[in-house]
Amino acid sequence: MDEPVRIDCQNVEVWYGSKQALHGISIRIPSNRVTALIGPSGCGKSTFLRCLNRMNDLVPGARTRGSILLDGEDILSPATDVVDLRRRVGMVFQRWNPFPKSVFDNVAYGPRIHGIRDKARLAEIVEDALRKASLWDEVKDRLRSSALELSGGQQQRLCIARALAVEPEVLLMDEPASALDPISTARLEDLIGELKERYTIVIVTHNMQQAARVSDYTGFFYMGRLVEYDRTQTIFTSPAQEQTEAYITGRFG
Amino acid sequence: MRAKRVWSALGRSWLVLSTVLVVAVLVLFLVHIARQGWQVMGWEFLTDRPRRGMTQGGIFPAIAGTALVSLLTVVFSLPLGVGAAIYLTEYAPDNRATRWIRLAIRNLSGVPSIVYGLFGVVLFVDLLGLGTSLLSAGLTLGLLTLPWIITASEEALKSVPRAYRDGALALGATRWQAVRTVVLPPALPGILTGAILGLSRAAGETAPILFTGVAFFLPFAPTSLSDQFMALPYHLYILSTQHHSLEKVRPIAYGTALVLVGLVFTLNLTAFAVRSRMRRRLETAR
């Protein structure tokens, strides 16, 4: 890879109990690019994504092996401060999950738990995060109303703003548009394009057109293995592996 | 076709009849207590102490005793119960030990209250040397309510969507921060409702306080934790079975029953109000 690497994974393996979910994943994720992970359901792409902020730690019986270097530092090491890691590596979930609090309090949640109390500073952070998530204009007059009154697409962008408010370096997205209508999806994809200027983005999607539209690099997962990883253009026009071609042309999956 | 309609009508009549019967018995019971109790009811009854061998005067020491012992009960069991529930749902690994503990707690909530009373005597009155006192009785009632509070709190915590926890943790919250900020608030109505309902049952209990702190007759409300105290349910028991002239004190017994029922009723209404109010607040936040 001829680009600066943000996350360098070597031989990552994950077990759930005695079942191996990921086999020897090695992948280098470039800085300030969008990397898409595609593959059929259960192929391990979400499991891999959740390694990158150690959310798999929360699954009882899950074990992870290998090394994942974020800016040269192994985040799988037991010495890693998981709380700090998750501040640096934000995550947006498949099903938007704003807290039952106001729009403002949702975005201010992260900064607050990290110790920011100053009201003016918080207001600044909230506005900035909402602007970056291109939601500010829609919600600036209703910051005090409940986040759950927003539309689905707005709630998902709110979750992105909430993740951005703690100033992460990497943003993980787990099928962020799978429950959105086409218009909201289009807005979200535009937003992802804008965000990559500042953040390194890894997005899991089962929508291949979406991967083709938004990403610079694409990795194809199948049965817990990374079958192929290359520039998105290459993957979608001249994949090296037959399995990849079969999947992207819709012959299975 | 015909048979189907007959069965349907029969089924419906059974359901309606059951409901009417239950409601009728309940109404009759309440009306009876209210009417009999009303004869003695008044300011003096609520604020005066029993006089002339309990045949006259009021029941203030019993009201104060029940109120204070209930307060102590909550002070002991709420923090402990909620703490245990949070540990069991949020922290404890899901293994055999945890499941056994949970099962044991469920079983404890079915143990007869007199057993708690005996346990209270052994542990608090004798072993810890607290004597028969307000403190011993409060602790014993606290033990009695613990399983109810733990169970209600666990249910309330479990009903909070996992996505809230994941969302908070993914932002770099510690487990404790996640619990405090996004798990506890939505669970609070359920926890408080459980606690108040537990309390209202404890307030009406006689057996657990029988050997641990309640007194037959005291002219005053307790002023310290080591005092003995009078309590409404026990006073009612005395007046209806142990008094030397049962006929004479019958109206006072009914008055006591009315106050006790009123207290329990008020507590249950409070639980109901807390729940619907907090749920509404959560809903508007939704």
Coordinates of C-alpha atoms in Angstrom, one line a residue:
Chain A
M1 CA 0.0 0.0 0.0
D2 CA 1.4 3.3 -1.0
E3 CA -0.6 5.4 1.4
P4 CA 0.0 6.2 5.1
V5 CA -1.4 3.4 7.2
R6 CA -3.6 4.2 10.2
I7 CA -4.5 0.7 11.4
D8 CA -2.2 -2.3 10.7
C9 CA -3.8 -5.7 11.5
Q10 CA -1.7 -8.9 11.5
N11 CA -3.1 -12.3 11.8
V12 CA -6.2 -11.3 13.8
E13 CA -8.2 -14.3 15.0
V14 CA -11.4 -14.3 17.1
W15 CA -13.1 -17.1 18.9
Y16 CA -16.5 -17.2 20.5
G17 CA -16.1 -20.0 22.9
S18 CA -14.8 -22.9 20.9
K19 CA -16.0 -21.5 17.6
Q20 CA -13.5 -19.6 15.5
A21 CA -15.2 -16.6 13.9
L22 CA -12.1 -15.0 12.3
H23 CA -9.1 -16.7 10.7
G24 CA -5.8 -14.9 10.2
I25 CA -7.0 -11.5 9.1
S26 CA -4.2 -9.2 7.9
I27 CA -5.2 -5.9 6.6
R28 CA -3.8 -2.3 6.5
I29 CA -6.3 0.4 6.7
P30 CA -5.1 3.8 5.2
S31 CA -5.5 7.1 6.9
N32 CA -8.2 9.5 5.8
R33 CA -9.8 7.0 3.4
V34 CA -13.0 5.1 3.5
T35 CA -12.5 1.3 3.8
A36 CA -15.5 -0.8 3.1
L37 CA -15.9 -4.4 4.4
I38 CA -18.3 -6.4 2.4
G39 CA -19.5 -10.0 2.5
P40 CA -22.5 -12.2 3.2
S41 CA -24.2 -12.3 6.6
G42 CA -22.1 -14.1 9.2
C43 CA -18.9 -13.7 7.3
G44 CA -17.1 -12.0 10.2
K45 CA -17.0 -8.4 8.9
S46 CA -18.9 -7.0 11.9
T47 CA -16.8 -9.1 14.3
F48 CA -13.7 -7.7 12.7
L49 CA -15.0 -4.2 13.0
R50 CA -15.7 -4.7 16.7
C51 CA -12.1 -5.8 17.2
L52 CA -10.9 -2.3 16.2
N53 CA -12.5 -0.7 19.3
R54 CA -12.4 -3.9 21.4
M55 CA -16.2 -4.0 21.7
N56 CA -15.9 -7.8 21.4
D57 CA -14.5 -7.7 24.9
L58 CA -18.1 -7.3 26.0
V59 CA -19.2 -10.6 24.5
P60 CA -18.9 -13.4 27.1
G61 CA -16.4 -16.0 26.0
A62 CA -14.9 -14.0 23.1
R63 CA -11.1 -14.2 22.7
T64 CA -8.9 -12.3 20.2
R65 CA -5.4 -13.1 19.0
G66 CA -3.0 -11.4 16.7
S67 CA -2.0 -7.8 16.6
I68 CA -3.8 -4.6 15.7
L69 CA -1.5 -1.5 15.5
L70 CA -3.2 1.8 15.7
D71 CA -0.6 4.5 15.0
G72 CA 2.0 1.8 15.8
E73 CA 0.6 0.8 19.2
D74 CA -0.9 -2.6 19.7
I75 CA -4.5 -2.1 20.9
L76 CA -5.0 -5.8 21.6
S77 CA -2.3 -5.7 24.3
P78 CA -3.7 -6.2 27.8
A79 CA -2.0 -2.9 28.8
T80 CA -4.3 -1.0 26.4
D81 CA -6.6 1.5 28.1
V82 CA -9.8 0.4 26.5
V83 CA -11.7 3.5 27.6
D84 CA -9.2 5.7 25.9
L85 CA -9.1 3.5 22.9
R86 CA -12.9 3.9 22.4
R87 CA -12.5 7.6 22.6
R88 CA -10.0 7.5 19.8
V89 CA -12.0 5.0 17.8
G90 CA -15.6 6.0 17.5
M91 CA -18.4 3.7 16.5
V92 CA -21.8 4.1 14.8
F93 CA -24.2 1.2 15.1
Q94 CA -26.5 -0.5 12.6
R95 CA -29.6 0.5 14.5
W96 CA -29.3 4.1 15.6
N97 CA -29.2 4.3 19.4
P98 CA -29.5 7.8 20.7
F99 CA -30.0 7.9 24.5
P100 CA -33.5 9.0 25.8
K101 CA -32.1 12.5 26.3
S102 CA -32.2 15.8 24.5
V103 CA -30.4 16.3 21.2
F104 CA -27.8 18.5 23.1
D105 CA -27.3 16.0 25.9
N106 CA -26.7 13.2 23.4
V107 CA -23.9 15.0 21.7
A108 CA -22.5 16.4 24.9
Y109 CA -22.6 12.9 26.5
G110 CA -19.1 11.9 25.4
P111 CA -17.3 15.2 26.3
R112 CA -19.1 15.2 29.7
I113 CA -18.0 11.7 30.7
H114 CA -14.5 12.7 29.7
G115 CA -14.6 15.5 32.2
I116 CA -15.6 18.6 30.3
R117 CA -18.0 20.7 32.5
D118 CA -17.7 24.2 31.1
K119 CA -21.1 25.1 29.5
A120 CA -19.7 27.4 26.8
R121 CA -17.1 24.8 25.8
L122 CA -19.8 22.1 25.7
A123 CA -22.0 24.3 23.5
E124 CA -19.2 24.9 21.2
I125 CA -18.3 21.2 20.9
V126 CA -22.0 20.2 20.3
E127 CA -22.4 22.8 17.6
D128 CA -19.2 21.8 15.9
A129 CA -20.0 18.1 16.0
L130 CA -23.5 18.7 14.7
R131 CA -22.2 20.8 11.9
K132 CA -19.6 18.1 10.9
A133 CA -22.5 15.6 10.9
S134 CA -24.5 18.0 8.7
L135 CA -27.3 18.0 11.2
W136 CA -26.9 21.5 12.7
D137 CA -29.3 23.4 10.4
E138 CA -32.1 20.8 11.1
V139 CA -31.8 20.7 14.8
K140 CA -30.4 24.1 16.0
D141 CA -33.8 25.2 17.1
R142 CA -34.6 22.0 19.0
L143 CA -31.5 21.2 20.8
R144 CA -33.5 20.8 24.0
S145 CA -36.1 18.5 22.6
S146 CA -35.8 14.8 22.8
A147 CA -33.5 13.0 20.3
L148 CA -36.1 10.4 19.9
E149 CA -38.4 12.8 18.1
L150 CA -36.0 13.1 15.2
S151 CA -36.5 11.1 12.0
G152 CA -34.5 7.9 11.6
G153 CA -31.9 9.5 9.3
Q154 CA -31.5 12.4 11.6
Q155 CA -31.1 10.1 14.6
Q156 CA -28.4 8.2 12.8
R157 CA -26.6 11.4 11.9
L158 CA -27.0 12.4 15.6
C159 CA -25.2 9.2 16.6
I160 CA -22.4 10.2 14.2
A161 CA -22.3 13.7 15.8
R162 CA -22.2 12.0 19.2
A163 CA -19.2 9.9 18.1
L164 CA -17.5 13.0 16.6
A165 CA -17.9 15.0 19.7
V166 CA -15.1 13.1 21.5
E167 CA -12.7 13.9 18.6
P168 CA -11.9 10.3 17.5
E169 CA -9.3 9.6 14.9
V170 CA -11.1 6.6 13.4
L171 CA -14.8 6.1 12.8
L172 CA -16.3 2.6 12.6
M173 CA -19.7 2.2 11.0
D174 CA -21.6 -1.0 11.2
E175 CA -24.1 -1.0 8.4
P176 CA -25.1 2.5 9.3
A177 CA -27.7 2.9 6.4
S178 CA -29.2 -0.6 6.5
A179 CA -32.4 0.6 8.2
L180 CA -32.6 4.0 6.4
D181 CA -34.8 5.1 3.5
P182 CA -33.1 5.9 0.2
I183 CA -33.0 9.7 0.7
S184 CA -31.5 9.4 4.2
T185 CA -29.1 6.9 2.8
A186 CA -27.9 9.3 0.1
R187 CA -27.4 12.0 2.7
L188 CA -25.4 9.7 4.9
E189 CA -23.2 8.6 2.0
D190 CA -22.5 12.3 1.1
L191 CA -21.6 12.8 4.8
I192 CA -19.2 9.9 4.8
G193 CA -17.5 11.5 1.8
E194 CA -17.0 14.7 3.7
L195 CA -15.9 13.1 6.9
K196 CA -13.0 11.2 5.4
E197 CA -11.0 14.5 5.1
R198 CA -10.7 14.4 8.9
Y199 CA -11.2 10.8 9.9
T200 CA -10.2 7.4 8.9
I201 CA -13.4 5.5 8.2
V202 CA -14.1 1.8 8.2
I203 CA -17.7 0.9 7.1
V204 CA -19.3 -2.5 7.1
T205 CA -22.1 -2.8 4.6
H206 CA -24.0 -5.6 2.8
N207 CA -24.9 -3.2 0.1
M208 CA -22.3 -3.5 -2.7
Q209 CA -23.4 -0.4 -4.6
Q210 CA -22.9 1.5 -1.4
A211 CA -19.4 0.1 -0.9
A212 CA -18.6 1.0 -4.6
R213 CA -20.0 4.6 -4.1
V214 CA -18.4 5.6 -0.8
S215 CA -15.2 3.7 -0.3
D216 CA -11.6 4.0 -1.5
Y217 CA -10.7 0.5 -0.4
T218 CA -12.8 -2.7 -0.1
G219 CA -12.2 -5.9 1.7
F220 CA -14.3 -9.0 0.9
F221 CA -14.9 -11.3 3.8
Y222 CA -16.2 -14.8 3.5
M223 CA -16.5 -17.5 6.2
G224 CA -14.3 -15.7 8.6
R225 CA -11.5 -15.0 6.2
L226 CA -10.4 -11.9 4.3
V227 CA -10.6 -13.2 0.7
E228 CA -9.5 -10.1 -1.0
Y229 CA -8.5 -6.6 -0.2
D230 CA -7.7 -3.9 -2.7
R231 CA -8.7 -0.5 -4.1
T232 CA -12.4 -0.4 -4.5
Q233 CA -12.1 0.2 -8.2
T234 CA -10.0 -2.9 -8.6
I235 CA -12.3 -5.0 -6.5
F236 CA -15.3 -4.1 -8.5
T237 CA -13.8 -4.1 -12.0
S238 CA -11.1 -6.8 -12.0
P239 CA -11.1 -8.8 -8.8
A240 CA -8.2 -11.3 -8.4
Q241 CA -10.3 -14.0 -6.7
E242 CA -13.1 -15.9 -8.3
Q243 CA -15.1 -15.9 -5.1
T244 CA -15.0 -12.1 -5.0
E245 CA -16.2 -11.8 -8.5
A246 CA -19.0 -14.3 -7.8
Y247 CA -20.1 -12.3 -4.8
I248 CA -20.0 -8.8 -6.4
T249 CA -21.8 -10.0 -9.5
G250 CA -24.5 -11.4 -7.2
R251 CA -24.0 -15.1 -7.9
F252 CA -24.2 -15.9 -4.2
G253 CA -24.5 -14.1 -0.8
Chain B
M1 CA -72.1 -23.3 15.2
R2 CA -74.7 -23.2 17.9
A3 CA -72.5 -25.0 20.4
K4 CA -69.7 -22.6 19.7
R5 CA -71.9 -19.6 20.5
V6 CA -73.1 -21.3 23.7
W7 CA -69.6 -22.0 24.8
S8 CA -68.5 -18.5 24.0
A9 CA -71.4 -17.1 26.1
L10 CA -70.6 -19.4 29.0
G11 CA -66.9 -18.5 28.9
R12 CA -67.8 -14.8 29.0
S13 CA -70.2 -15.2 31.9
W14 CA -67.6 -17.0 33.9
L15 CA -65.1 -14.2 33.4
V16 CA -67.6 -11.5 34.2
L17 CA -68.9 -13.3 37.2
S18 CA -65.3 -13.8 38.6
T19 CA -64.5 -10.2 38.2
V20 CA -67.8 -9.0 39.8
L21 CA -67.3 -11.4 42.7
V22 CA -63.8 -10.3 43.4
V23 CA -64.6 -6.6 43.2
A24 CA -67.7 -7.1 45.3
V25 CA -65.8 -8.8 48.1
L26 CA -63.2 -6.2 48.0
V27 CA -65.6 -3.3 48.1
L28 CA -67.6 -4.9 50.9
F29 CA -64.5 -5.4 52.9
L30 CA -63.3 -1.8 52.5
V31 CA -66.7 -0.4 53.2
H32 CA -67.1 -2.4 56.3
I33 CA -63.7 -1.4 57.7
A34 CA -64.3 2.2 56.7
R35 CA -67.7 2.4 58.3
Q36 CA -66.7 0.7 61.5
G37 CA -63.4 2.6 61.7
W38 CA -65.0 5.9 61.0
Q39 CA -66.7 6.0 64.3
V40 CA -63.5 6.6 66.2
M41 CA -61.7 8.5 63.5
G42 CA -60.6 12.0 64.2
W43 CA -57.7 14.2 65.0
E44 CA -57.5 13.0 68.5
F45 CA -57.4 9.3 67.4
L46 CA -54.5 10.0 65.1
T47 CA -52.5 12.2 67.5
D48 CA -53.3 10.9 71.0
R49 CA -51.8 7.9 72.8
P50 CA -53.9 4.9 74.0
R51 CA -55.6 5.6 77.3
R52 CA -57.4 3.6 80.0
G53 CA -56.1 0.2 79.1
M54 CA -56.4 1.1 75.3
T55 CA -60.1 1.4 75.6
Q56 CA -59.9 5.1 74.8
G57 CA -57.5 7.6 73.3
G58 CA -55.7 7.2 70.0
I59 CA -53.0 5.2 68.3
F60 CA -50.3 7.8 67.6
P61 CA -47.4 5.7 69.0
A62 CA -48.4 2.9 66.6
I63 CA -48.6 5.2 63.6
A64 CA -45.2 6.8 64.5
G65 CA -43.7 3.4 65.1
T66 CA -44.8 2.0 61.8
A67 CA -43.7 5.1 60.0
L68 CA -40.2 5.0 61.6
V69 CA -39.6 1.3 61.2
S70 CA -40.7 1.6 57.5
L71 CA -38.3 4.4 57.0
L72 CA -35.5 2.4 58.5
T73 CA -36.4 -0.5 56.3
V74 CA -36.1 1.6 53.1
V75 CA -32.8 3.1 54.3
F76 CA -31.3 -0.4 54.7
S77 CA -32.8 -2.3 51.8
L78 CA -33.0 0.2 49.0
P79 CA -29.2 0.9 48.6
L80 CA -28.3 -2.7 49.3
G81 CA -31.0 -4.1 47.0
V82 CA -30.3 -1.8 44.1
G83 CA -26.6 -2.3 44.5
A84 CA -26.9 -6.1 44.4
A85 CA -29.3 -5.9 41.4
I86 CA -26.9 -3.7 39.5
Y87 CA -24.0 -6.0 40.2
L88 CA -26.0 -9.1 39.2
T89 CA -27.3 -7.6 35.9
E90 CA -24.4 -5.4 34.8
Y91 CA -21.2 -6.9 36.2
A92 CA -21.5 -10.5 37.3
P93 CA -20.5 -13.1 34.7
D94 CA -23.3 -15.3 33.5
N95 CA -22.1 -18.5 35.0
R96 CA -23.5 -21.2 37.3
A97 CA -22.6 -19.3 40.5
T98 CA -24.6 -16.3 39.4
R99 CA -27.5 -18.3 38.4
W100 CA -27.5 -20.1 41.8
I101 CA -27.4 -16.7 43.6
R102 CA -30.3 -15.5 41.5
L103 CA -32.3 -18.6 42.3
A104 CA -31.6 -18.3 46.0
I105 CA -32.8 -14.7 46.0
R106 CA -36.0 -15.7 44.2
N107 CA -36.5 -18.4 46.8
L108 CA -35.9 -16.0 49.7
S109 CA -38.8 -13.9 48.5
G110 CA -41.1 -16.9 49.2
V111 CA -39.8 -17.6 52.7
P112 CA -42.6 -17.0 55.4
S113 CA -42.1 -13.8 57.2
I114 CA -42.1 -15.5 60.7
V115 CA -38.8 -17.2 59.6
Y116 CA -37.3 -13.8 59.0
G117 CA -38.5 -12.8 62.5
L118 CA -36.7 -15.7 64.1
F119 CA -33.6 -15.0 62.0
G120 CA -33.8 -11.4 63.1
V121 CA -33.8 -12.4 66.8
V122 CA -30.8 -14.6 66.4
L123 CA -28.7 -12.3 64.3
F124 CA -29.6 -8.7 65.3
V125 CA -31.2 -9.0 68.7
D126 CA -28.8 -11.6 70.2
L127 CA -25.6 -12.0 68.2
L128 CA -25.1 -8.4 67.3
G129 CA -26.5 -7.3 70.7
L130 CA -28.9 -4.7 69.3
G131 CA -31.7 -5.9 71.6
T132 CA -35.4 -5.7 70.9
S133 CA -35.3 -2.3 69.3
L134 CA -36.4 -0.2 66.4
L135 CA -33.1 -0.9 64.8
S136 CA -33.4 -4.7 65.0
A137 CA -36.9 -4.6 63.6
G138 CA -36.0 -2.2 60.8
L139 CA -33.0 -4.5 59.8
T140 CA -35.3 -7.6 59.9
L141 CA -37.9 -5.9 57.7
G142 CA -35.1 -4.7 55.5
L143 CA -34.0 -8.3 55.0
L144 CA -37.5 -9.3 54.2
T145 CA -37.9 -6.7 51.5
L146 CA -34.4 -7.2 50.0
P147 CA -35.4 -10.1 47.7
W148 CA -38.4 -8.1 46.4
I149 CA -36.3 -5.0 45.7
I150 CA -33.5 -7.0 44.1
T151 CA -35.9 -8.8 41.8
A152 CA -37.9 -5.7 40.8
S153 CA -34.6 -3.8 40.2
E154 CA -33.2 -6.6 38.1
E155 CA -36.3 -6.7 35.9
A156 CA -36.2 -2.9 35.5
L157 CA -32.5 -2.9 34.6
K158 CA -32.9 -5.8 32.2
S159 CA -35.6 -3.9 30.3
V160 CA -33.1 -1.1 29.4
P161 CA -32.0 -1.7 25.8
R162 CA -28.5 -3.1 25.4
A163 CA -28.0 -0.5 22.7
Y164 CA -27.8 2.2 25.4
R165 CA -24.9 0.4 27.2
D166 CA -23.1 -0.2 23.9
G167 CA -23.6 3.4 22.8
A168 CA -22.1 4.7 26.0
L169 CA -19.2 2.2 26.2
A170 CA -18.3 2.9 22.5
L171 CA -17.9 6.6 23.5
G172 CA -15.3 5.6 26.0
A173 CA -17.6 5.5 29.1
T174 CA -16.5 3.2 31.9
R175 CA -18.9 0.5 32.9
W176 CA -19.9 2.5 36.0
Q177 CA -20.4 5.7 33.9
A178 CA -22.6 3.8 31.5
V179 CA -24.7 2.4 34.4
R180 CA -25.0 5.7 36.1
T181 CA -25.8 7.8 33.1
V182 CA -27.8 5.7 30.6
V183 CA -28.9 2.5 32.4
L184 CA -30.1 3.7 35.8
P185 CA -32.3 6.6 34.7
P186 CA -34.7 4.6 32.5
A187 CA -34.7 1.8 35.1
L188 CA -35.5 4.1 38.0
P189 CA -39.3 4.1 37.7
G190 CA -39.4 0.3 37.9
I191 CA -36.9 0.2 40.8
L192 CA -38.9 2.8 42.8
T193 CA -42.2 1.1 42.1
G194 CA -40.8 -2.2 43.3
A195 CA -39.3 -0.6 46.4
I196 CA -42.5 1.2 47.4
L197 CA -44.6 -1.9 46.9
G198 CA -42.1 -3.9 49.0
L199 CA -42.3 -1.3 51.6
S200 CA -46.1 -1.3 51.7
R201 CA -46.0 -5.0 52.3
A202 CA -43.4 -4.7 55.0
A203 CA -45.4 -2.0 56.8
G204 CA -48.2 -4.4 57.2
E205 CA -46.1 -7.3 58.5
T206 CA -46.4 -8.4 62.2
A207 CA -44.3 -11.6 62.4
P208 CA -40.8 -10.1 61.6
I209 CA -41.2 -7.4 64.3
L210 CA -42.9 -9.6 66.8
F211 CA -39.7 -10.7 68.6
T212 CA -37.3 -8.0 67.3
G213 CA -38.7 -4.8 68.6
V214 CA -42.4 -4.2 68.7
A215 CA -44.1 -3.5 72.1
F216 CA -47.5 -4.2 73.5
F217 CA -48.0 -0.7 74.8
L218 CA -45.9 2.4 74.9
P219 CA -47.2 5.8 75.7
F220 CA -44.8 7.6 73.3
A221 CA -43.3 7.4 69.9
P222 CA -39.7 6.0 69.9
T223 CA -37.0 8.6 70.1
S224 CA -33.9 6.5 69.5
L225 CA -32.9 3.5 67.5
S226 CA -32.6 1.4 70.6
D227 CA -36.2 2.1 71.7
Q228 CA -39.0 -0.4 71.4
F229 CA -42.0 0.8 69.5
M230 CA -45.7 0.2 68.8
A231 CA -46.8 -0.7 65.3
L232 CA -50.1 -0.7 63.5
P233 CA -50.4 -4.3 62.5
Y234 CA -49.3 -5.6 65.9
H235 CA -51.6 -3.1 67.7
L236 CA -54.4 -4.4 65.6
Y237 CA -53.6 -8.0 66.5
I238 CA -53.5 -7.1 70.2
L239 CA -56.8 -5.3 70.0
S240 CA -58.6 -8.0 68.2
T241 CA -57.3 -11.1 70.1
Q242 CA -55.3 -10.3 73.2
H243 CA -57.2 -7.5 74.9
H244 CA -59.1 -8.2 78.1
S245 CA -62.3 -6.6 76.9
L246 CA -62.4 -7.3 73.2
E247 CA -65.9 -5.9 72.6
K248 CA -65.0 -2.6 74.1
V249 CA -62.0 -2.0 71.9
R250 CA -63.5 -3.3 68.7
P251 CA -64.2 0.2 67.3
I252 CA -60.5 1.2 68.0
A253 CA -59.4 -2.0 66.3
Y254 CA -61.4 -1.0 63.2
G255 CA -60.0 2.5 63.4
T256 CA -56.4 1.0 63.5
A257 CA -57.3 -1.3 60.5
L258 CA -58.6 1.7 58.6
V259 CA -55.4 3.7 59.2
L260 CA -53.2 0.7 58.2
V261 CA -55.2 0.0 55.1
G262 CA -55.1 3.8 54.3
L263 CA -51.4 3.8 54.7
V264 CA -50.8 0.8 52.4
F265 CA -53.3 2.2 49.9
T266 CA -51.4 5.5 49.9
L267 CA -48.1 3.8 49.4
N268 CA -49.4 1.8 46.5
L269 CA -51.0 4.9 44.9
T270 CA -47.6 6.6 45.3
A271 CA -45.9 3.7 43.5
F272 CA -48.4 4.0 40.7
A273 CA -48.0 7.7 40.5
V274 CA -44.2 7.5 40.5
R275 CA -44.3 5.0 37.7
S276 CA -46.7 6.7 35.4
R277 CA -45.1 10.1 36.0
M278 CA -41.6 9.0 35.4
R279 CA -42.7 6.9 32.4
R280 CA -44.4 10.0 31.0
R281 CA -41.2 12.0 31.5
L282 CA -39.2 9.3 29.8
E283 CA -41.7 9.2 27.0
T284 CA -41.5 12.9 26.3
A285 CA -37.8 12.4 26.3
R286 CA -38.3 9.7 23.7

